[in-house]
Structures are given as structure tokens and as C-alpha cells.
């Protein structure tokens, strides 16, 4: 009798435990930051799913979309800054906009704690990177490819 009770409880409780721990969307975390490249519902003309840059908050599930206007092509980062090159979703060779994210600007609060600055030209972007004293080659790198996996916890 006790064995049946334990089995029934396990059958009822296990799904409840795992539904809160499994993330059912594809994503790739950018280093040890709160930023992720996340698969979106948007598709380009060829039918390929387009990624977005998301910010994982301390409270709640899911991501806050970082409003870049376009889609992340590749990302470089260090402990304080994230550099993002964006494309329009169709031509992955043409960079349409550049961003610098300072992730250490605000440490208090439950909302996003970062500052986003956008640049229309590569020259302006490179000048801003130089002003910050960043060596792009020393930063970690990832592209917008999201490998398939089913993450737990």
C-alpha cells in the first residue's frame, strides 16, 4: 500500500517540479552575463528563425527583449561591456547597426541594469570603443547560432 502511495505521489509531483525548471525555448547565454541570444518567432524570407537579444531578469521567467531594432549578428563581451553588431535578418553579411551595452551602470533594482548606446556607422562605433579603451580582440566572441539543447535549471 505504501509503495502505491509513493508511486502516485511521484507521478503527480514530478511533472510539477520539472515544468518550472525546464526552459522550452532555444537560447545561448552570453558568458556569465544576464544577456542571451534567444530564438524568436520571426523568420526571414528563406524561412530561417531570427534571434533576438534578451535580458534575463532576477525575478520572473523569460526575457526582456533588448530593443536593437534589428537582429544580433555577433557579440563580443567582457565583464563590463557587450558589443553587438546587428543585421536586417535577410543579408547576414551587411551590418546595419552597432551597439555598446554597459552592463555595470546600475546595480540596484529588479529591472534591467544596463545602458544601451547605438551607432549607425562603423567609424562612430570604433571611435566609441577606442574611447572606452576596449581591445576588441581580447573580448570573448560568439555568433548568433543557437545550438539545440534542452536546458534544465
XYZ file of N, CA and C in Angstrom:
459
model
N 0.824 -1.194 0.000
C 0.000 0.000 0.000
C 0.871 1.262 0.000
N 1.907 1.257 0.850
C 2.790 2.406 0.932
C 3.517 2.617 -0.394
N 3.875 1.562 -1.049
C 4.567 1.638 -2.339
C 3.675 2.286 -3.404
N 2.382 1.946 -3.424
C 1.458 2.553 -4.374
C 1.297 4.044 -4.098
N 1.229 4.408 -2.843
C 1.086 5.818 -2.467
C 2.298 6.625 -2.932
N 3.489 6.102 -2.706
C 4.716 6.778 -3.130
C 4.749 6.907 -4.654
N 4.353 5.886 -5.352
C 4.327 5.917 -6.821
C 3.350 6.967 -7.326
N 2.169 7.020 -6.746
C 1.159 8.000 -7.157
C 1.649 9.426 -6.874
N 2.228 9.644 -5.718
C 2.749 10.968 -5.377
C 3.852 11.368 -6.354
N 4.742 10.456 -6.668
C 5.827 10.752 -7.619
C 5.266 11.110 -8.992
N 4.266 10.376 -9.438
C 3.664 10.633 -10.744
C 3.003 12.006 -10.771
N 2.412 12.419 -9.665
C 1.722 13.712 -9.618
C 2.678 14.878 -9.387
N 3.699 14.683 -8.595
C 4.583 15.781 -8.205
C 5.699 16.033 -9.213
N 6.264 15.009 -9.806
C 7.405 15.178 -10.715
C 7.111 16.131 -11.872
N 5.975 16.019 -12.557
C 5.710 16.988 -13.633
C 5.640 18.426 -13.127
N 5.115 18.618 -11.923
C 5.045 19.965 -11.352
C 6.433 20.518 -11.078
N 7.342 19.678 -10.640
C 8.700 20.124 -10.366
C 9.420 20.523 -11.646
N 9.255 19.724 -12.692
C 10.000 19.970 -13.923
C 9.427 21.079 -14.791
N 8.137 21.352 -14.693
C 7.592 22.405 -15.551
C 8.146 23.771 -15.187
N 8.530 23.976 -13.956
C 9.126 25.248 -13.563
C 10.622 25.297 -13.794
N 11.246 24.184 -14.084
C 12.693 24.132 -14.215
C 13.176 24.010 -15.657
N 12.310 23.667 -16.564
C 12.720 23.457 -17.943
C 12.401 24.699 -18.767
N 13.355 25.174 -19.520
C 13.129 26.300 -20.413
C 12.851 25.717 -21.793
N 11.699 26.012 -22.342
C 11.262 25.385 -23.579
C 11.620 26.197 -24.814
N 12.433 27.177 -24.707
C 12.841 27.974 -25.847
C 14.346 27.867 -26.004
N 14.794 28.040 -27.241
C 16.209 27.921 -27.544
C 16.920 29.224 -27.196
N 18.079 29.126 -26.572
C 18.831 30.321 -26.225
C 20.297 29.973 -26.028
N 21.118 30.998 -26.073
C 22.543 30.846 -25.797
C 22.943 31.999 -24.883
N 23.438 31.664 -23.721
C 23.856 32.683 -22.762
C 25.174 33.306 -23.212
N 25.281 34.602 -23.040
C 26.491 35.321 -23.402
C 27.384 35.372 -22.162
N 28.318 34.453 -22.085
C 29.243 34.383 -20.951
C 28.503 34.234 -19.635
N 28.979 34.934 -18.618
C 28.333 34.910 -17.303
C 27.502 36.167 -17.092
N 26.890 36.654 -18.171
C 26.045 37.844 -18.093
C 24.588 37.420 -17.994
N 23.696 38.379 -17.888
C 22.261 38.108 -17.900
C 21.698 38.181 -19.315
N 22.569 38.381 -20.301
C 22.134 38.504 -21.680
C 22.200 37.152 -22.391
N 21.219 36.935 -23.249
C 21.119 35.689 -24.011
C 20.740 36.019 -25.446
N 21.210 35.217 -26.365
C 20.698 35.255 -27.727
C 19.597 34.208 -27.761
N 18.376 34.644 -28.104
C 17.204 33.791 -27.981
C 16.533 33.643 -29.348
N 16.106 32.427 -29.641
C 15.371 32.184 -30.880
C 14.013 32.864 -30.793
N 13.641 33.587 -31.851
C 12.357 34.287 -31.852
C 11.369 33.592 -32.789
N 10.163 34.120 -32.823
C 9.142 33.613 -33.734
C 9.273 34.240 -35.121
N 10.127 35.251 -35.258
C 10.314 35.917 -36.548
C 11.179 35.049 -37.464
N 10.880 35.099 -38.754
C 11.635 34.344 -39.759
C 11.986 35.257 -40.920
N 13.122 34.989 -41.544
C 13.487 35.772 -42.721
C 12.811 35.183 -43.957
N 13.110 35.761 -45.126
C 12.463 35.329 -46.372
C 12.759 33.867 -46.692
N 13.914 33.373 -46.271
C 14.282 31.978 -46.518
C 13.673 31.014 -45.497
N 12.953 31.548 -44.515
C 12.318 30.711 -43.505
C 13.173 30.424 -42.289
N 14.361 31.023 -42.222
C 15.245 30.795 -41.077
C 14.777 31.622 -39.879
N 14.750 30.996 -38.717
C 14.371 31.695 -37.488
C 15.418 32.740 -37.142
N 14.963 33.908 -36.718
C 15.865 35.011 -36.392
C 16.002 35.159 -34.879
N 17.198 35.444 -34.404
C 17.413 35.582 -32.962
C 17.123 37.002 -32.478
N 16.904 37.132 -31.182
C 16.863 38.456 -30.575
C 17.778 38.443 -29.357
N 18.147 39.618 -28.905
C 18.955 39.734 -27.703
C 18.004 39.916 -26.537
N 18.093 39.035 -25.558
C 17.214 39.092 -24.403
C 17.995 39.293 -23.124
N 17.335 39.905 -22.143
C 17.914 40.147 -20.835
C 17.108 39.354 -19.820
N 17.765 38.470 -19.101
C 17.100 37.632 -18.097
C 17.074 38.388 -16.768
N 15.892 38.670 -16.272
C 15.766 39.414 -15.021
C 15.970 38.498 -13.822
N 16.144 39.092 -12.668
C 16.325 38.337 -11.431
C 15.019 37.647 -11.054
N 13.918 38.362 -11.227
C 12.609 37.812 -10.873
C 11.845 37.461 -12.143
N 11.133 36.370 -12.126
C 10.263 36.030 -13.239
C 10.932 35.141 -14.273
N 10.100 34.623 -15.147
C 10.563 33.740 -16.214
C 10.678 34.523 -17.508
N 11.413 33.988 -18.431
C 11.514 34.585 -19.750
C 12.538 35.705 -19.810
N 12.439 36.479 -20.874
C 13.420 37.507 -21.167
C 12.735 38.827 -21.464
N 13.437 39.894 -21.161
C 13.037 41.212 -21.627
C 13.807 41.418 -22.922
N 13.108 41.759 -23.989
C 13.759 41.963 -25.272
C 14.554 43.265 -25.223
N 15.829 43.193 -25.599
C 16.654 44.387 -25.713
C 16.346 44.971 -27.085
N 15.797 46.173 -27.121
C 15.318 46.761 -28.366
C 16.476 47.258 -29.222
N 16.916 46.409 -30.143
C 18.008 46.756 -31.045
C 17.491 47.246 -32.393
N 16.240 46.998 -32.702
C 15.689 47.386 -33.987
C 15.956 46.344 -35.063
N 17.098 45.688 -35.020
C 17.448 44.623 -35.951
C 17.835 43.387 -35.138
N 18.465 42.422 -35.796
C 18.789 41.152 -35.161
C 20.290 41.045 -34.909
N 20.696 40.471 -33.772
C 22.138 40.351 -33.493
C 22.831 39.412 -34.478
N 23.935 39.873 -35.029
C 24.749 39.081 -35.947
C 25.862 38.384 -35.184
N 26.575 39.147 -34.374
C 27.591 38.579 -33.496
C 27.786 39.480 -32.290
N 28.411 38.901 -31.275
C 28.541 39.570 -29.986
C 29.947 39.355 -29.442
N 30.514 40.415 -28.884
C 31.769 40.325 -28.128
C 31.483 40.885 -26.742
N 32.170 40.341 -25.727
C 31.906 40.809 -24.377
C 33.111 40.621 -23.474
N 33.075 41.399 -22.384
C 33.978 41.205 -21.256
C 33.139 41.395 -19.995
N 33.756 41.620 -18.868
C 32.987 41.708 -17.620
C 32.070 42.921 -17.557
N 32.404 43.990 -18.281
C 31.588 45.200 -18.202
C 30.827 45.522 -19.477
N 31.402 45.266 -20.631
C 30.786 45.705 -21.880
C 30.413 44.541 -22.792
N 29.345 44.755 -23.556
C 28.928 43.835 -24.603
C 28.836 44.648 -25.884
N 29.489 44.164 -26.942
C 29.449 44.810 -28.244
C 28.606 43.947 -29.176
N 27.622 44.560 -29.826
C 26.710 43.805 -30.694
C 26.708 44.429 -32.083
N 26.880 43.581 -33.080
C 26.707 44.003 -34.467
C 25.389 43.398 -34.946
N 24.547 44.218 -35.580
C 23.221 43.761 -35.992
C 23.075 43.727 -37.506
N 22.124 42.901 -37.974
C 21.788 42.825 -39.395
C 20.276 42.844 -39.545
N 19.800 43.032 -40.777
C 18.359 43.214 -41.002
C 17.565 41.906 -41.040
N 18.229 40.786 -40.942
C 17.538 39.497 -40.933
C 17.637 38.749 -42.249
N 17.876 39.448 -43.333
C 17.956 38.787 -44.640
C 19.378 38.661 -45.136
N 20.147 39.730 -45.089
C 21.520 39.712 -45.586
C 22.467 39.684 -44.390
N 22.935 38.479 -44.038
C 23.744 38.344 -42.824
C 25.157 38.906 -42.975
N 25.516 39.351 -44.160
C 26.846 39.921 -44.364
C 26.860 41.433 -44.166
N 25.707 42.070 -44.171
C 25.636 43.522 -44.070
C 25.248 43.936 -42.659
N 26.150 44.613 -41.978
C 25.867 45.117 -40.633
C 25.063 46.404 -40.759
N 23.931 46.470 -40.086
C 23.055 47.635 -40.183
C 23.187 48.589 -39.006
N 23.640 48.097 -37.854
C 23.754 48.946 -36.670
C 24.697 48.276 -35.688
N 25.308 49.100 -34.834
C 26.267 48.644 -33.823
C 25.775 49.121 -32.452
N 26.040 48.328 -31.414
C 25.631 48.694 -30.061
C 26.742 48.404 -29.066
N 26.805 49.247 -28.057
C 27.651 49.006 -26.891
C 26.714 48.969 -25.696
N 26.790 47.885 -24.948
C 25.973 47.733 -23.740
C 26.910 47.767 -22.545
N 26.685 48.736 -21.659
C 27.420 48.808 -20.400
C 26.546 48.122 -19.363
N 26.953 46.939 -18.930
C 26.106 46.158 -18.033
C 26.343 46.444 -16.555
N 27.217 47.379 -16.233
C 27.503 47.684 -14.830
C 27.017 49.079 -14.421
N 26.096 49.680 -15.180
C 25.707 51.054 -14.905
C 24.806 51.189 -13.691
N 23.933 50.233 -13.457
C 23.023 50.322 -12.317
C 22.945 48.954 -11.662
N 23.341 48.873 -10.423
C 23.397 47.577 -9.759
C 22.180 47.285 -8.893
N 21.357 48.290 -8.614
C 20.207 48.086 -7.744
C 18.923 47.956 -8.554
N 17.933 47.331 -7.982
C 16.642 47.202 -8.643
C 16.477 45.840 -9.287
N 15.230 45.518 -9.569
C 14.924 44.220 -10.151
C 14.816 44.277 -11.667
N 14.747 45.459 -12.231
C 14.652 45.598 -13.684
C 16.019 45.485 -14.332
N 16.059 45.682 -15.630
C 17.337 45.611 -16.345
C 18.330 46.635 -15.806
N 19.562 46.209 -15.649
C 20.601 47.104 -15.131
C 21.710 47.250 -16.167
N 21.386 47.900 -17.264
C 22.371 48.111 -18.303
C 22.064 49.413 -19.039
N 23.054 49.914 -19.750
C 22.878 51.104 -20.582
C 23.220 50.726 -22.016
N 22.350 51.100 -22.944
C 22.493 50.735 -24.348
C 22.773 51.979 -25.181
N 23.837 51.924 -25.986
C 24.174 53.031 -26.883
C 24.326 52.481 -28.295
N 23.604 53.063 -29.269
C 23.638 52.584 -30.642
C 24.420 53.501 -31.560
N 24.974 52.920 -32.630
C 25.772 53.656 -33.619
C 25.374 53.210 -35.018
N 25.241 54.180 -35.920
C 24.839 53.887 -37.294
C 26.012 53.523 -38.193
N 27.193 54.021 -37.878
C 28.350 53.757 -38.739
C 29.434 53.022 -37.970
N 30.232 52.264 -38.709
C 31.331 51.526 -38.095
C 32.374 52.486 -37.524
N 32.567 53.622 -38.189
C 33.551 54.609 -37.718
C 33.163 55.157 -36.346
N 31.882 55.519 -36.179
C 31.422 56.026 -34.876
C 31.545 54.942 -33.802
N 31.212 53.724 -34.176
C 31.297 52.601 -33.248
C 32.745 52.369 -32.802
N 33.668 52.337 -33.765
C 35.082 52.122 -33.438
C 35.637 53.254 -32.578
N 35.204 54.476 -32.838
C 35.645 55.619 -32.027
C 35.153 55.475 -30.589
N 33.909 55.038 -30.415
C 33.362 54.848 -29.061
C 34.087 53.715 -28.340
N 34.383 52.643 -29.050
C 35.113 51.507 -28.462
C 36.505 51.963 -28.034
N 37.162 52.761 -28.870
C 38.501 53.272 -28.543
C 38.453 54.205 -27.346
N 37.408 55.028 -27.260
C 37.258 55.950 -26.129
C 37.134 55.178 -24.812
N 36.482 54.033 -24.862
C 36.323 53.201 -23.661
C 37.594 52.408 -23.340
N 38.554 52.420 -24.254
C 39.803 51.695 -24.037
C 39.665 50.191 -24.187
N 38.706 49.746 -25.003
C 38.477 48.319 -25.174
C 39.338 47.766 -26.305
N 39.904 46.588 -26.084
C 40.603 45.863 -27.131
C 39.666 44.759 -27.602
N 39.066 44.968 -28.764
C 38.055 44.045 -29.279
C 38.606 42.630 -29.410
N 39.859 42.494 -29.783
C 40.448 41.165 -29.966
C 40.603 40.413 -28.642
N 40.654 41.122 -27.538
C 40.768 40.488 -26.213
C 39.416 40.043 -25.656
N 38.333 40.505 -26.260
C 36.998 40.185 -25.764
C 36.568 38.801 -26.256
N 35.686 38.166 -25.501
C 35.140 36.873 -25.906
C 34.159 37.090 -27.051
N 33.939 36.041 -27.867
C 33.140 36.187 -29.082
C 32.157 35.035 -29.239
N 30.982 35.356 -29.789
C 30.039 34.336 -30.238
C 29.240 34.890 -31.408
N 28.767 33.991 -32.252
C 27.899 34.414 -33.343
C 26.446 34.237 -32.896
N 25.517 34.363 -33.830
C 24.105 34.277 -33.449
C 23.530 32.871 -33.586
N 24.379 31.878 -33.820
C 23.916 30.496 -33.916
C 23.520 29.983 -32.535
N 22.354 29.392 -32.448
C 21.871 28.850 -31.173
C 21.857 27.335 -31.285
N 22.747 26.654 -30.577
C 22.759 25.189 -30.659
C 21.524 24.602 -29.983
N 21.061 23.478 -30.487
C 19.889 22.855 -29.902
C 20.259 22.203 -28.583
N 19.457 22.454 -27.574
C 19.605 21.773 -26.293
C 18.331 21.992 -25.482
N 18.175 21.174 -24.472
C 17.059 21.300 -23.561
C 17.639 21.546 -22.172
N 17.781 22.811 -21.786
C 18.453 23.101 -20.514
C 17.553 22.841 -19.313
N 18.116 22.311 -18.290
C 17.419 22.134 -17.027
C 18.036 23.063 -15.999
N 17.177 23.672 -15.195
C 17.596 24.550 -14.115
C 18.348 25.671 -14.679
